[in-house]
PDB file of C-alpha atoms (C1' of nucleotides) in Angstrom:
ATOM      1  CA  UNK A   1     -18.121  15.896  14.436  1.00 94.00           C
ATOM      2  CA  UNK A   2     -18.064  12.834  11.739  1.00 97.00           C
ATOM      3  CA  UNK A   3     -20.535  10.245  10.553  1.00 97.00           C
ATOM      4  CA  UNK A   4     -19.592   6.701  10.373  1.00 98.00           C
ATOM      5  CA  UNK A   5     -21.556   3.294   9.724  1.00 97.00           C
ATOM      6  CA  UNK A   6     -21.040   0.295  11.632  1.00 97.00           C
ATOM      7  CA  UNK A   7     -22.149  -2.936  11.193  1.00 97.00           C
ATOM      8  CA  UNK A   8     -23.692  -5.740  13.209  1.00 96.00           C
ATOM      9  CA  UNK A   9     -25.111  -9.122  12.592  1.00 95.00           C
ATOM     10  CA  UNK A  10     -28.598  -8.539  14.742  1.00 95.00           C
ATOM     11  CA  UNK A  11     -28.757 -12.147  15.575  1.00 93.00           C
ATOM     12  CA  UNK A  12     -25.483 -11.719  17.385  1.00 93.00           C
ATOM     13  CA  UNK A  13     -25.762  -7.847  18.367  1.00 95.00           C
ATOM     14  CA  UNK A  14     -29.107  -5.826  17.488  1.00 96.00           C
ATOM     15  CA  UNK A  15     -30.170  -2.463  17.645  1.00 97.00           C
ATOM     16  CA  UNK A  16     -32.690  -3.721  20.259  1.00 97.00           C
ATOM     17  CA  UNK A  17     -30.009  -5.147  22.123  1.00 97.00           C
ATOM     18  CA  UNK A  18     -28.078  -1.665  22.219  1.00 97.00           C
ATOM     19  CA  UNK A  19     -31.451   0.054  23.003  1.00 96.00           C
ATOM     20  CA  UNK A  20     -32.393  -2.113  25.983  1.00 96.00           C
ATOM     21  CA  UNK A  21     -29.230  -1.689  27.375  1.00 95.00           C
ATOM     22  CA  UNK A  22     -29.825  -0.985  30.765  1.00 94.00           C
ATOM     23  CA  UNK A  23     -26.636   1.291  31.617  1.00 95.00           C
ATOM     24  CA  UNK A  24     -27.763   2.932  27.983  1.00 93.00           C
ATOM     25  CA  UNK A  25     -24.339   2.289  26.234  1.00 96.00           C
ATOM     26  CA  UNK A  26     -21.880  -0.707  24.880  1.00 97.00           C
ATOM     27  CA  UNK A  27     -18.382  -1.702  24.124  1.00 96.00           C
ATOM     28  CA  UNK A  28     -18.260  -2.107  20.255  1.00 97.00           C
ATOM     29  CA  UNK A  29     -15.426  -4.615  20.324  1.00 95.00           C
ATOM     30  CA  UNK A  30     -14.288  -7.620  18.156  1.00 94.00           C
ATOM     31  CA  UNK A  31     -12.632  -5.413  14.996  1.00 95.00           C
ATOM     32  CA  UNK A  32     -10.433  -7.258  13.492  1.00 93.00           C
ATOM     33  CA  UNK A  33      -9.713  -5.624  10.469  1.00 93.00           C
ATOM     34  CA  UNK A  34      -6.766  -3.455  10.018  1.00 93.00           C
ATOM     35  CA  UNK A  35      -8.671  -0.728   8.080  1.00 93.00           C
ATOM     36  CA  UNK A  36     -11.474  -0.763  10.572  1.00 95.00           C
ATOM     37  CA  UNK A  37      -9.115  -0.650  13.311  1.00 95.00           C
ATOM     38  CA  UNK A  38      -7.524   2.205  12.022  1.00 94.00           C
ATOM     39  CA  UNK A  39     -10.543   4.052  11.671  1.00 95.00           C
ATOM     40  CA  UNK A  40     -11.449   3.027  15.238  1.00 96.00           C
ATOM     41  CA  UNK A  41      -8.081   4.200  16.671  1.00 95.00           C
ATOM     42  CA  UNK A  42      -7.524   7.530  15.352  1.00 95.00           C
ATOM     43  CA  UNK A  43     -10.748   8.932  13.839  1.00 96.00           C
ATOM     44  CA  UNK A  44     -13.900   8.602  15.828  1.00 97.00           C
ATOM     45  CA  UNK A  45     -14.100  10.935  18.559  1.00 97.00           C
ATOM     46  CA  UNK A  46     -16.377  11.021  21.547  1.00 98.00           C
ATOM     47  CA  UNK A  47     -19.798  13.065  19.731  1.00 97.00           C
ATOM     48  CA  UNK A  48     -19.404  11.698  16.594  1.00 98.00           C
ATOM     49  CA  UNK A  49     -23.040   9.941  14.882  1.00 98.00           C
ATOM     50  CA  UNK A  50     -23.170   6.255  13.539  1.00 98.00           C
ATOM     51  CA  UNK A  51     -25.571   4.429  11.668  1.00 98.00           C
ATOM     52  CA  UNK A  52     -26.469   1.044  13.178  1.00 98.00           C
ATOM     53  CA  UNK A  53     -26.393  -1.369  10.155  1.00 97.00           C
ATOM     54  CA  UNK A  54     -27.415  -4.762  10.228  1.00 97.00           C
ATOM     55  CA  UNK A  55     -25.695  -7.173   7.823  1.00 96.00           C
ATOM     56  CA  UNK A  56     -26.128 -10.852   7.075  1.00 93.00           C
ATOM     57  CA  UNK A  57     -29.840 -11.144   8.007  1.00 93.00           C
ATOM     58  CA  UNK A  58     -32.743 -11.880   6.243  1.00 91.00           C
ATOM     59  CA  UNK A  59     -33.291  -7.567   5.952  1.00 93.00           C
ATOM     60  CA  UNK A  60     -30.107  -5.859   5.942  1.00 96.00           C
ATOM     61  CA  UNK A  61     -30.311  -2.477   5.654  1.00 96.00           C
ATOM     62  CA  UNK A  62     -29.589   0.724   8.400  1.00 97.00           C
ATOM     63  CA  UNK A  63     -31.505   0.062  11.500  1.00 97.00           C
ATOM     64  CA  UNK A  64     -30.722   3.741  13.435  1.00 97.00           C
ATOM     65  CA  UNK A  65     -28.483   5.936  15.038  1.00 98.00           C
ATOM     66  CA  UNK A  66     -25.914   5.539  17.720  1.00 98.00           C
ATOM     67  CA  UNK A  67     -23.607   8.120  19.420  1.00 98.00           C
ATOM     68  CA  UNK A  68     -19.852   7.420  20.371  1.00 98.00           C
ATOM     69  CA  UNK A  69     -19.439   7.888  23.800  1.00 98.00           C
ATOM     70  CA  UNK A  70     -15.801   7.203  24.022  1.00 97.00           C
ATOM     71  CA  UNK A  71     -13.176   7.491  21.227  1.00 97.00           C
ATOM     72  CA  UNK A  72     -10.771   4.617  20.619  1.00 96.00           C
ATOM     73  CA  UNK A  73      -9.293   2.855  23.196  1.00 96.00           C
ATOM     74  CA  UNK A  74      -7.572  -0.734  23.166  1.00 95.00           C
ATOM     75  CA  UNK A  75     -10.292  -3.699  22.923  1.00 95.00           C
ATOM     76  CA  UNK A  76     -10.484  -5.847  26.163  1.00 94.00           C
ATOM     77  CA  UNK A  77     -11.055  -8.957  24.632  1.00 92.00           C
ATOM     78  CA  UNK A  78      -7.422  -9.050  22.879  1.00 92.00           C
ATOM     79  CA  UNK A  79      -6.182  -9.708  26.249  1.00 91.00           C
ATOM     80  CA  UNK A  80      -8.805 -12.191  27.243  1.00 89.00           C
ATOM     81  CA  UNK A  81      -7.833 -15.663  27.038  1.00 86.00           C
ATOM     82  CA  UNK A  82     -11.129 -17.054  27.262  1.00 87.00           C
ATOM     83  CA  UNK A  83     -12.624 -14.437  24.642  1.00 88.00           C
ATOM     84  CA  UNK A  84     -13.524 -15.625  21.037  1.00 87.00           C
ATOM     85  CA  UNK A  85     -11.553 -12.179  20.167  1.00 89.00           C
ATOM     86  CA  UNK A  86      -8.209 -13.195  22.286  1.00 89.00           C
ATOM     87  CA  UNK A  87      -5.020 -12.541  20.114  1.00 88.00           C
ATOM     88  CA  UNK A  88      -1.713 -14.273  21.372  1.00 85.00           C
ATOM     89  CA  UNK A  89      -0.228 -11.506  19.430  1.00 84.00           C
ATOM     90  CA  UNK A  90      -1.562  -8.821  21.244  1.00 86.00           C
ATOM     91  CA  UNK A  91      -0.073  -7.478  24.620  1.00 84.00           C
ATOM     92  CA  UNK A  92      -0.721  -4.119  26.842  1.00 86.00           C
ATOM     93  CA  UNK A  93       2.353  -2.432  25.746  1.00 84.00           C
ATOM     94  CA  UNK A  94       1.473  -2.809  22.196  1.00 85.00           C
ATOM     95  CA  UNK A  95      -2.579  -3.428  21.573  1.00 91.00           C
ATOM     96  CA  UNK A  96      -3.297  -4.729  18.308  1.00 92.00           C
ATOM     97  CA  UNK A  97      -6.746  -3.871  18.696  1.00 94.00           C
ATOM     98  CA  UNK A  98      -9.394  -0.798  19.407  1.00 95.00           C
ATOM     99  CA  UNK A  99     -12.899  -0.333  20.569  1.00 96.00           C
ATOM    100  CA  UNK A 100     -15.469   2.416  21.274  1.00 97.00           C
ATOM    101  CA  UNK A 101     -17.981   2.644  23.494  1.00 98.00           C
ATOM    102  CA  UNK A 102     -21.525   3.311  21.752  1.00 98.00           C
ATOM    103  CA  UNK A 103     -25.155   4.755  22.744  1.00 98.00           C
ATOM    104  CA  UNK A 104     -28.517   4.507  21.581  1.00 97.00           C
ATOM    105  CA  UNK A 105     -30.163   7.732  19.851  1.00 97.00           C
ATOM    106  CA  UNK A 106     -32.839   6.365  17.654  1.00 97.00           C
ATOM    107  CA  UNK A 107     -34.480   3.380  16.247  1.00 97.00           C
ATOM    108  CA  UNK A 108     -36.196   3.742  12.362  1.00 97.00           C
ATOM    109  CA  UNK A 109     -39.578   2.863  11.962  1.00 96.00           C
ATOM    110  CA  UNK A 110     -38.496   1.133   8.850  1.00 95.00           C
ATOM    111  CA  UNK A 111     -35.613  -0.469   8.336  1.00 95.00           C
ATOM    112  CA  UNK A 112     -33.447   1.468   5.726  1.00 97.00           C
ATOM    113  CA  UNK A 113     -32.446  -1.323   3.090  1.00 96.00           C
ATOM    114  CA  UNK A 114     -29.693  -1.948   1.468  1.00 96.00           C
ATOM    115  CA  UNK A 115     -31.337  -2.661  -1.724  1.00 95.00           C
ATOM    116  CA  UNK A 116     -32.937   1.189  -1.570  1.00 96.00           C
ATOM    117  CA  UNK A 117     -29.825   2.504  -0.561  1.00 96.00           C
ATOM    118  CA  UNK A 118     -28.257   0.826  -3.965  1.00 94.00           C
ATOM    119  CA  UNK A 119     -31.157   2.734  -6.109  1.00 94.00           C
ATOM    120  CA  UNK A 120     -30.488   6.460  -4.536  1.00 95.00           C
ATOM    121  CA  UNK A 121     -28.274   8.418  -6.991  1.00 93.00           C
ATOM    122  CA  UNK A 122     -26.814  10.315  -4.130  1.00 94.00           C
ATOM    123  CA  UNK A 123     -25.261   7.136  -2.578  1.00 94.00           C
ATOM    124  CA  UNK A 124     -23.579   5.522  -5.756  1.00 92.00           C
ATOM    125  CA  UNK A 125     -20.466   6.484  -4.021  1.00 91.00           C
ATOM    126  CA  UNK A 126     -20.866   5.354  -0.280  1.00 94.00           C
ATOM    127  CA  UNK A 127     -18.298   3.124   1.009  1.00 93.00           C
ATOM    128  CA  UNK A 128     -21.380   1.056   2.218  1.00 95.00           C
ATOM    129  CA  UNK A 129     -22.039   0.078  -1.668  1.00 92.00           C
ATOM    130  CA  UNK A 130     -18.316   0.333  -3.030  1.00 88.00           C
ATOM    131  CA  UNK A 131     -16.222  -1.462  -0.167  1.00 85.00           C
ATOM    132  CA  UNK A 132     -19.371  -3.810   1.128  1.00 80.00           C
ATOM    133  CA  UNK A 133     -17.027  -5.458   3.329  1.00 89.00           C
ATOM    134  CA  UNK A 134     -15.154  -3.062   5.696  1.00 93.00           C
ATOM    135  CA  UNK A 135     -17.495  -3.443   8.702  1.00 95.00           C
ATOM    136  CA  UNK A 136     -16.634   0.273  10.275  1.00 96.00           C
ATOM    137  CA  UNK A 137     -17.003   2.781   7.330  1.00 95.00           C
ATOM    138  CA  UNK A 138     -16.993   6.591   6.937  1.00 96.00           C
ATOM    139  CA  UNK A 139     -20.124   8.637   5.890  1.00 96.00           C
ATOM    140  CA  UNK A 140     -20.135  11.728   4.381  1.00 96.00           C
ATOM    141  CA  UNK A 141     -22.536  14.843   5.359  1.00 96.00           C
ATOM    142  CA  UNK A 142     -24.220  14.456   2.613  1.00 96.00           C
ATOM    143  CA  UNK A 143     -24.681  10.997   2.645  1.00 96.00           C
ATOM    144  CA  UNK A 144     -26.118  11.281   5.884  1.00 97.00           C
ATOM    145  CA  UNK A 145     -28.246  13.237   4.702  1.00 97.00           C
ATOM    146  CA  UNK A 146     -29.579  11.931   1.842  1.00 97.00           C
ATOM    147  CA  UNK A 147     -30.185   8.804   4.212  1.00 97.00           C
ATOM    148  CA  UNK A 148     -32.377  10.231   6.535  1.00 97.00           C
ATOM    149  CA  UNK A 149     -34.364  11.687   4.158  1.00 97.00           C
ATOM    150  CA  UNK A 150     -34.860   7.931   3.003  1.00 95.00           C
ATOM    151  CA  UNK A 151     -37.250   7.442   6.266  1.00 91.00           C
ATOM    152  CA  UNK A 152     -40.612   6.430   5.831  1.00 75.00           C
TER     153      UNK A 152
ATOM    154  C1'  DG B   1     -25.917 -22.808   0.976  1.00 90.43           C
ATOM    155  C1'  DC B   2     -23.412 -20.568  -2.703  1.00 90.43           C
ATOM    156  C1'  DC B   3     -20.032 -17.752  -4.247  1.00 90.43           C
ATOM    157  C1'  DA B   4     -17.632 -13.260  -5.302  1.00 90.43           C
ATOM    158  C1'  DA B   5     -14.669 -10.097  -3.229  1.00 90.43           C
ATOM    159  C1'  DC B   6     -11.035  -9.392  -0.658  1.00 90.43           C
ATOM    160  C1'  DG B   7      -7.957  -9.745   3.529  1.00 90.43           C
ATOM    161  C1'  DT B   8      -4.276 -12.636   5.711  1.00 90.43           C
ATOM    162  C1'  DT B   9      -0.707 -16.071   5.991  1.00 90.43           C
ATOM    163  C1'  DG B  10       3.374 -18.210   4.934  1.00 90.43           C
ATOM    164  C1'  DG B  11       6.736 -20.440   1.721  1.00 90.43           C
ATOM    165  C1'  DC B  12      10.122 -19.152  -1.293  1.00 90.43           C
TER     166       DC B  12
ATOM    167  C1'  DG C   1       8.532  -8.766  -1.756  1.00 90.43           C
ATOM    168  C1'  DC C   2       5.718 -11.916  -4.501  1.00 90.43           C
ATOM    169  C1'  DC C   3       1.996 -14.722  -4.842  1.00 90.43           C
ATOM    170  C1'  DA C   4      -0.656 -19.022  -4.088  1.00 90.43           C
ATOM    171  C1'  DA C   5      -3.508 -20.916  -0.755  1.00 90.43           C
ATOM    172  C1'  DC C   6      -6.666 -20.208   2.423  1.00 90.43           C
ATOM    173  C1'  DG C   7     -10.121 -17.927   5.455  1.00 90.43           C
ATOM    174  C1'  DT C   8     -13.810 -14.523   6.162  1.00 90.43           C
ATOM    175  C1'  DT C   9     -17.429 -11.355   4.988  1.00 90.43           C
ATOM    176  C1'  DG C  10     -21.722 -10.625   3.477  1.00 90.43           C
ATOM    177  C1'  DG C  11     -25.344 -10.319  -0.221  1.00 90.43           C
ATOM    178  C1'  DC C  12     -28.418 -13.128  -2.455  1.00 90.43           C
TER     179       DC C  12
END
DNA sequence: GCCAACGTTGGC
DNA sequence: GCCAACGTTGGC
């Protein structure tokens, strides 16, 4: 089982929107990054934890915890003309694209910001502060660790 | 809204 | 294959 971070602007996708999801999981589509398509495609597996992070918002910090649900599989909207995510490129034989299907676990009380996150000694090294932009980003035990023991 | 970091595109 | 131009991400 692996830890991961993904992230999500919450005026477009929230943690509240994942939580009041009335079938109790989502598609987590719309990666178009090579790096974070990579990770999507061969590394997160069905049981594997993710922190919810919420980026370019007034508070940006981790918001909770997801579960994966189902591993990679190729993103829907590549093949969807009339999607925002549709790539000509892209055809059935040969996706260009991967997704995962998501659940709620847990909300924080508190948001976990970024800017605490940046003063914690044991996180100096977490892709989250090093590589700020890769929007689906391995965590390490310990790091996951060390974050949860950040709640309030 | 600004801008630094960095990923992608395309000409050569 | 290099690299300049350009586009996007994301914190502030």
């Amino acid at each position: 089982m692996n830890y991961w971070l993904f992230k999500s602007e919450p005026d477009e996708y929230s943690i509240d929107d994942l939580k009041n999801e009335a079938r109790g999981w989502e598609i987590w589509d719309g990666i178009r990054n090579y790096q974070a398509r990579n990770i999507l495609r061969d590394q997160v597996a069905s049981g594997d934890q993710v922190f919810f992070y919420h980026s370019s918002c007034k508070q940006v910090g981790i918001a909770g915890i997801m579960t994966v649900v189902r591993a990679g599989y190729p993103d829907p909207a590549q093949f969807d003309e009339t999607s925002r995510y549709y790539d000509v490129k892209a055809s059935l034989d040969s996706p260009r694209w991967f997704s995962v299907d998501v659940a709620f676990k847990e909300k924080f009380d508190d948001l976990i910001l970024l800017k605490d996150i940046k003063r914690n000694p044991a996180l100096v090294n977490m892709a989250l502060v090093n590589q700020s932009r890769l929007s689906i980003q391995p965590v390490t035990p310990i790091e996951w660790q060390a974050v949860l023991a950040m709640r309030a």
